[in-house]
Short mmCIF file of C-alpha atoms in Angstrom, two decimals:
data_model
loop_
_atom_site.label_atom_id
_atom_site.label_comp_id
_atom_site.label_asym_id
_atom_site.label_seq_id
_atom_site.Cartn_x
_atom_site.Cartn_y
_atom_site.Cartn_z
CA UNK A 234 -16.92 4.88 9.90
CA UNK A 235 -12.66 5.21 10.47
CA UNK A 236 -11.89 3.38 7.37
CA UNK A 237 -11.56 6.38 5.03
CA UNK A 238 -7.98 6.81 4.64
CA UNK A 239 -8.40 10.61 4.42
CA UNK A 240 -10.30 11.36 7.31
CA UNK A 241 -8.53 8.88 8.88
CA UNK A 242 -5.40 11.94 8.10
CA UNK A 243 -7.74 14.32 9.06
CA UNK A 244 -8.20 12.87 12.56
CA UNK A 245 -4.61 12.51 12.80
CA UNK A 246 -3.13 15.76 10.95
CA UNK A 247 -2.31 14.23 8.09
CA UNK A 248 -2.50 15.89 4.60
CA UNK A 249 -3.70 12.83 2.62
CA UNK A 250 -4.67 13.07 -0.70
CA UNK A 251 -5.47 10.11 -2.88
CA UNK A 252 -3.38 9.63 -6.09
CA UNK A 253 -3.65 7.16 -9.02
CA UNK A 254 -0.48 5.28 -9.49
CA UNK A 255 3.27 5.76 -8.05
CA UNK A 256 3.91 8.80 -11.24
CA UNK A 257 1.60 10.84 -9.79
CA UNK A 258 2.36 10.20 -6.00
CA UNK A 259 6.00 11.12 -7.20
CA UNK A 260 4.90 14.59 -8.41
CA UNK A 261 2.80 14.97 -5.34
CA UNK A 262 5.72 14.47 -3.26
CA UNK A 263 8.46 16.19 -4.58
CA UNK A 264 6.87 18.09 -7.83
CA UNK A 265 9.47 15.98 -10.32
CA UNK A 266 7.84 13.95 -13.00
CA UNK A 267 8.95 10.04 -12.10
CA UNK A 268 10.30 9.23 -15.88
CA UNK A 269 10.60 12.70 -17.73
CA UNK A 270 11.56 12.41 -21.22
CA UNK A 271 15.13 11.09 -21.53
CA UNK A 272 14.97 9.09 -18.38
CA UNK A 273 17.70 6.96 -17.33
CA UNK A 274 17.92 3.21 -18.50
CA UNK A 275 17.89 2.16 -15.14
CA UNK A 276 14.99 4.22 -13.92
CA UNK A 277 12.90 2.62 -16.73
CA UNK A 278 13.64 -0.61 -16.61
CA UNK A 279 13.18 -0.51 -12.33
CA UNK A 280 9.63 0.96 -13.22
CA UNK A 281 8.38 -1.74 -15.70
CA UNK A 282 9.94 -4.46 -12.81
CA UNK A 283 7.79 -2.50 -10.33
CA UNK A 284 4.47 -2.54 -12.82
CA UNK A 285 5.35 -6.20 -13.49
CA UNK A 286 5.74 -7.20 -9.96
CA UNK A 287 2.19 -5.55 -8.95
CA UNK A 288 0.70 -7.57 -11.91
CA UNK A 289 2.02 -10.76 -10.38
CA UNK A 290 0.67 -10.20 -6.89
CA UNK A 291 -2.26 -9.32 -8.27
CA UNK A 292 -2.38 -12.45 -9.84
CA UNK A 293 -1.45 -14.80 -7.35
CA UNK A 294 -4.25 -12.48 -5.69
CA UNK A 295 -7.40 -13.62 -8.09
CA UNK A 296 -5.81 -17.23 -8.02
CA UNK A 297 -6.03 -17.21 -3.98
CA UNK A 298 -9.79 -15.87 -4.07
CA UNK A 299 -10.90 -18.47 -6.55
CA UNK A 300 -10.61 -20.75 -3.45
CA UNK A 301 -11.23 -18.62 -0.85
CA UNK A 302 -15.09 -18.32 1.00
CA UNK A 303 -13.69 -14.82 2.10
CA UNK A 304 -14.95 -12.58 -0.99
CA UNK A 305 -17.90 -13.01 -2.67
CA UNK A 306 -18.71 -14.07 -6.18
CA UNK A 307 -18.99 -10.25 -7.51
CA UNK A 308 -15.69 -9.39 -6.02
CA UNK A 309 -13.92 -12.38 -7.41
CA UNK A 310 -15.36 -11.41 -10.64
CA UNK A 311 -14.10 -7.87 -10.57
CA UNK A 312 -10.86 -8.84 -9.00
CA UNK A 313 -10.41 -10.40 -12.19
CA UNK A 314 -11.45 -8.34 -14.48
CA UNK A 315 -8.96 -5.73 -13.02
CA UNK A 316 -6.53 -7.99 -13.71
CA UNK A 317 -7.26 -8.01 -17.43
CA UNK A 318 -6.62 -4.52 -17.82
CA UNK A 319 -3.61 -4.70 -15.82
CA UNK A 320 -2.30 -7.20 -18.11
CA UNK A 321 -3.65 -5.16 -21.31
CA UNK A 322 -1.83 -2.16 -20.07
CA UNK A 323 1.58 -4.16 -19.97
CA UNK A 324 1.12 -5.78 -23.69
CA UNK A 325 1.19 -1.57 -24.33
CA UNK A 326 3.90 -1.01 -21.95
CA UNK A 327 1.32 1.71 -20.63
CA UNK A 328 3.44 0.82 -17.20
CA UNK A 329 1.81 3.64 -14.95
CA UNK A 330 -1.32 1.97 -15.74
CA UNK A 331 -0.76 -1.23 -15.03
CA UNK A 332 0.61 -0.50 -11.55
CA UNK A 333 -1.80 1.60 -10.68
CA UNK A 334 -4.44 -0.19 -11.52
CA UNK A 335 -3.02 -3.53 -9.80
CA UNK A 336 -1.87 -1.89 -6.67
CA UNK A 337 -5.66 -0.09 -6.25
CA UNK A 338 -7.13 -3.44 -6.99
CA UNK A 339 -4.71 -5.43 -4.62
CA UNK A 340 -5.06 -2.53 -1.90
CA UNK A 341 -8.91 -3.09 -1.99
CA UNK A 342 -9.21 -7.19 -2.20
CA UNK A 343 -6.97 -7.03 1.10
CA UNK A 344 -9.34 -4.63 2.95
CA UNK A 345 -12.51 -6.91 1.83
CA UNK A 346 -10.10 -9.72 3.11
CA UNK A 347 -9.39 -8.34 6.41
CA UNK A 348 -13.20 -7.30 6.93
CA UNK A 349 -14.16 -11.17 6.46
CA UNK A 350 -11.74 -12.23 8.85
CA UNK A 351 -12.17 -10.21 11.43
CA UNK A 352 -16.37 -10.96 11.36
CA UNK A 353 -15.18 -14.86 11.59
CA UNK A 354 -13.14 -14.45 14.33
CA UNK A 355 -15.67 -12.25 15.98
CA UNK A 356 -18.38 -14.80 15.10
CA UNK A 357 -16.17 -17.99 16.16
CA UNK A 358 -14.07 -16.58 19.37
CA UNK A 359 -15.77 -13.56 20.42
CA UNK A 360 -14.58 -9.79 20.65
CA UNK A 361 -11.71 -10.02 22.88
CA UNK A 362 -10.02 -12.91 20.77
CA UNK A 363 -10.68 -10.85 17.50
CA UNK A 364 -9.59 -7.73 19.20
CA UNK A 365 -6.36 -9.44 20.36
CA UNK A 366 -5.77 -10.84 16.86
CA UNK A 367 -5.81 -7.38 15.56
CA UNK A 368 -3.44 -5.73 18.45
CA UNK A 369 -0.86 -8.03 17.63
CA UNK A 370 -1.16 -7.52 14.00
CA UNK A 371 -0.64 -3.19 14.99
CA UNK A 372 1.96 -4.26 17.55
CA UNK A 373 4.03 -6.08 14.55
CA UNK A 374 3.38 -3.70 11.97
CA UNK A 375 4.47 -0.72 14.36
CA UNK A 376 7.68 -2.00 14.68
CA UNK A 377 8.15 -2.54 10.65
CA UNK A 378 7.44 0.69 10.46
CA UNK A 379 9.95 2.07 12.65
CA UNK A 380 12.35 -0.27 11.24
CA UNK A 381 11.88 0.86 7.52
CA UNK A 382 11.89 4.58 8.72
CA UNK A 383 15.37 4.05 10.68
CA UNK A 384 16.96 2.27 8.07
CA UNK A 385 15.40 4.43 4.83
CA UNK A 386 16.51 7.51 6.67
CA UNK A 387 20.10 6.39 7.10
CA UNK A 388 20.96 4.71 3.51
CA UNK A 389 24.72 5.93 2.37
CA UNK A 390 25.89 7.38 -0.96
CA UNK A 391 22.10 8.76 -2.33
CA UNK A 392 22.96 11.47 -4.32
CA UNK A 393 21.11 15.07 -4.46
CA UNK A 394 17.94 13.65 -6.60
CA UNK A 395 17.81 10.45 -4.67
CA UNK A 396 17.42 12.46 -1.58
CA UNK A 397 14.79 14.28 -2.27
CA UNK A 398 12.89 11.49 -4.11
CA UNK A 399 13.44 9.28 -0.60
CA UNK A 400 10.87 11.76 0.89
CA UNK A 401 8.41 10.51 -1.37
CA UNK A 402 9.33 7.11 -0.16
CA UNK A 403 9.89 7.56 2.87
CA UNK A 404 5.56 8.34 2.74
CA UNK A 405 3.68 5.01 3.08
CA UNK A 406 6.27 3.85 6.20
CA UNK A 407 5.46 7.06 7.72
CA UNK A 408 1.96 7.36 7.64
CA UNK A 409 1.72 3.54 8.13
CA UNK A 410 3.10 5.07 11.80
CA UNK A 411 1.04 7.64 12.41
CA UNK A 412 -2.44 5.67 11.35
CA UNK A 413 -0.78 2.36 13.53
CA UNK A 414 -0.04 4.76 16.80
CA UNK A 415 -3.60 5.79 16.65
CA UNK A 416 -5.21 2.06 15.74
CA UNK A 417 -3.49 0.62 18.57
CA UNK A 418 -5.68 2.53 20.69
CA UNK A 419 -8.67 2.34 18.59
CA UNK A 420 -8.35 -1.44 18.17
CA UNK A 421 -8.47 -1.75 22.03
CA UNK A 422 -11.84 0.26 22.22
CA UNK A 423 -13.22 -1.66 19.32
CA UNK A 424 -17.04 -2.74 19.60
CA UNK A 425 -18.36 -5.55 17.68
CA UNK A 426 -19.71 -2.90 15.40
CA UNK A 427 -16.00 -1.32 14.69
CA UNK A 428 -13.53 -4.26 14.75
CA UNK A 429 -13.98 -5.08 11.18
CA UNK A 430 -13.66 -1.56 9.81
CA UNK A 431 -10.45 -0.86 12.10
CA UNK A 432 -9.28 -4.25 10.37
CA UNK A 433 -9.83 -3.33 7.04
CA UNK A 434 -7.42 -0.07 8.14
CA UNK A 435 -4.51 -2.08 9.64
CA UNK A 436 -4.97 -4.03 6.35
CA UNK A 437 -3.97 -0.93 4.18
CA UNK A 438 -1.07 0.17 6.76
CA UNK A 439 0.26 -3.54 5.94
CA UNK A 440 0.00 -2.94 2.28
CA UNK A 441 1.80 0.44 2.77
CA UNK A 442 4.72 -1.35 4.36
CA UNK A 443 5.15 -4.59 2.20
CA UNK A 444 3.99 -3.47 -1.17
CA UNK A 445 4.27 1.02 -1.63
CA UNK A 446 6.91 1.70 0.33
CA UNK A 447 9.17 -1.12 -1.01
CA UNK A 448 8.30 -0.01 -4.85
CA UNK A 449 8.65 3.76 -4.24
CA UNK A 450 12.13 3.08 -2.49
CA UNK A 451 12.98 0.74 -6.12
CA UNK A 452 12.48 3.46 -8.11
CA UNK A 453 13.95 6.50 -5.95
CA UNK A 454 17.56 4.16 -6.27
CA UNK A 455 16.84 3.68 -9.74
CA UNK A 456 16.70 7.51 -10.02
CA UNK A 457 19.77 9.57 -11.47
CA UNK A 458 21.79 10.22 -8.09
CA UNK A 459 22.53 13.61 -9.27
CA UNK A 460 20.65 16.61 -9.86
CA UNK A 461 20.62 17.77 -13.85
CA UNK A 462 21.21 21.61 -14.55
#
């Protein structure tokens, strides 16, 4: 339990609702298509760097785990064959696909990550070391967040699209904050039983902050700064 994402919303009273790739969370957030017909040079070329980017962390992702005791055999299997299609969709320039389909993958090889290390540092130094561990990682994570919100809230000379797109990414730092203000809580309470679930959820606020929220803010500057009639 308190690892899915949407009752995790629930708890908090948070609307979340789980999208495919950064097109769609667009449209769920503002109700614009990302890259409508005629879209801007700029906006195009900012998405296939953002689809290209995922692909490489996903990557240097399957190259990590081939060394790594902390996912199993099946996982590094289908880590990898994720990345195939990833890299299929981008010989096809199918962009959307291959971003979705690398984030998702990425997103889930960290939780499975995050669940391993938590059991070995519960299994090596005990709950209140592993419970530690994981505070600090909140406590640090909390402050990104704050710090991305400040700063993303503030930026000068965004013009009347770029506004209302920066709502949509302005989304992963802000939820990251609401899930992180209740974790740091949860964390504290955690049982042996918990501590790896509640790590596998400060593992997808991290992701939210490094890797969505930086890639939705790309392409909302990439966006036409004015409003078409």
């Amino acid at each position: 339990g308190g690892e899915d994402p949407v009752a995790v919303g629930r708890a908090l009273g948070l609307d979340v609702r789980e999208v495919r790739d950064l097109p769609e969370a667009y449209r769920a957030f503002t109700g614009i298509d990302l890259a409508p017909h005629g879209a801007s040079p700029l906006l195009s070329a900012s998405a296939t760097a953002v689809a290209r980017k995922a692909a490489e962390r996903l990557n240097s992702r399957v190259t990590a785990s081939s060394r790594s005791p902390l996912l199993d055999a099946a996982d590094r299997v289908a880590l990898s064959q994720r990345l195939d299609i990833v890299n299929a969709a981008l010989v096809t320039g199918d962009w959307a696909t291959a971003y979705g389909v690398a984030v998702e993958a990425d997103r889930a090889a960290g939780r499975l990550i995050a669940r391993a290390r938590a059991l070995t540092l519960l299994e090596e130094s005990g709950l209140d070391t592993a419970r530690e561990g994981l505070v600090g990682e909140v406590d640090s994570l909390l402050r990104q967040a704050e710090a991305d919100i400040s700063r993303m809230s503030s930026l000068p000379g965004l013009g009347a699209d770029q506004q209302l797109g920066m709502a949509f990414a302005l989304g992963p730092p802000t939820q990251a904050l609401a899930v992180l203000s209740w974790l740091r809580n949860a964390v504290e309470d955690a049982d042996a039983t918990s501590i790896a679930g509640l790590a596998a959820v400060v593992a997808d606020q991290e992701f939210a902050l490094t890797v969505l929220g930086p890639d939705a803010e790309a392409l909302v500057l990439a966006s036409p700064s004015q409003s078409r009639p």
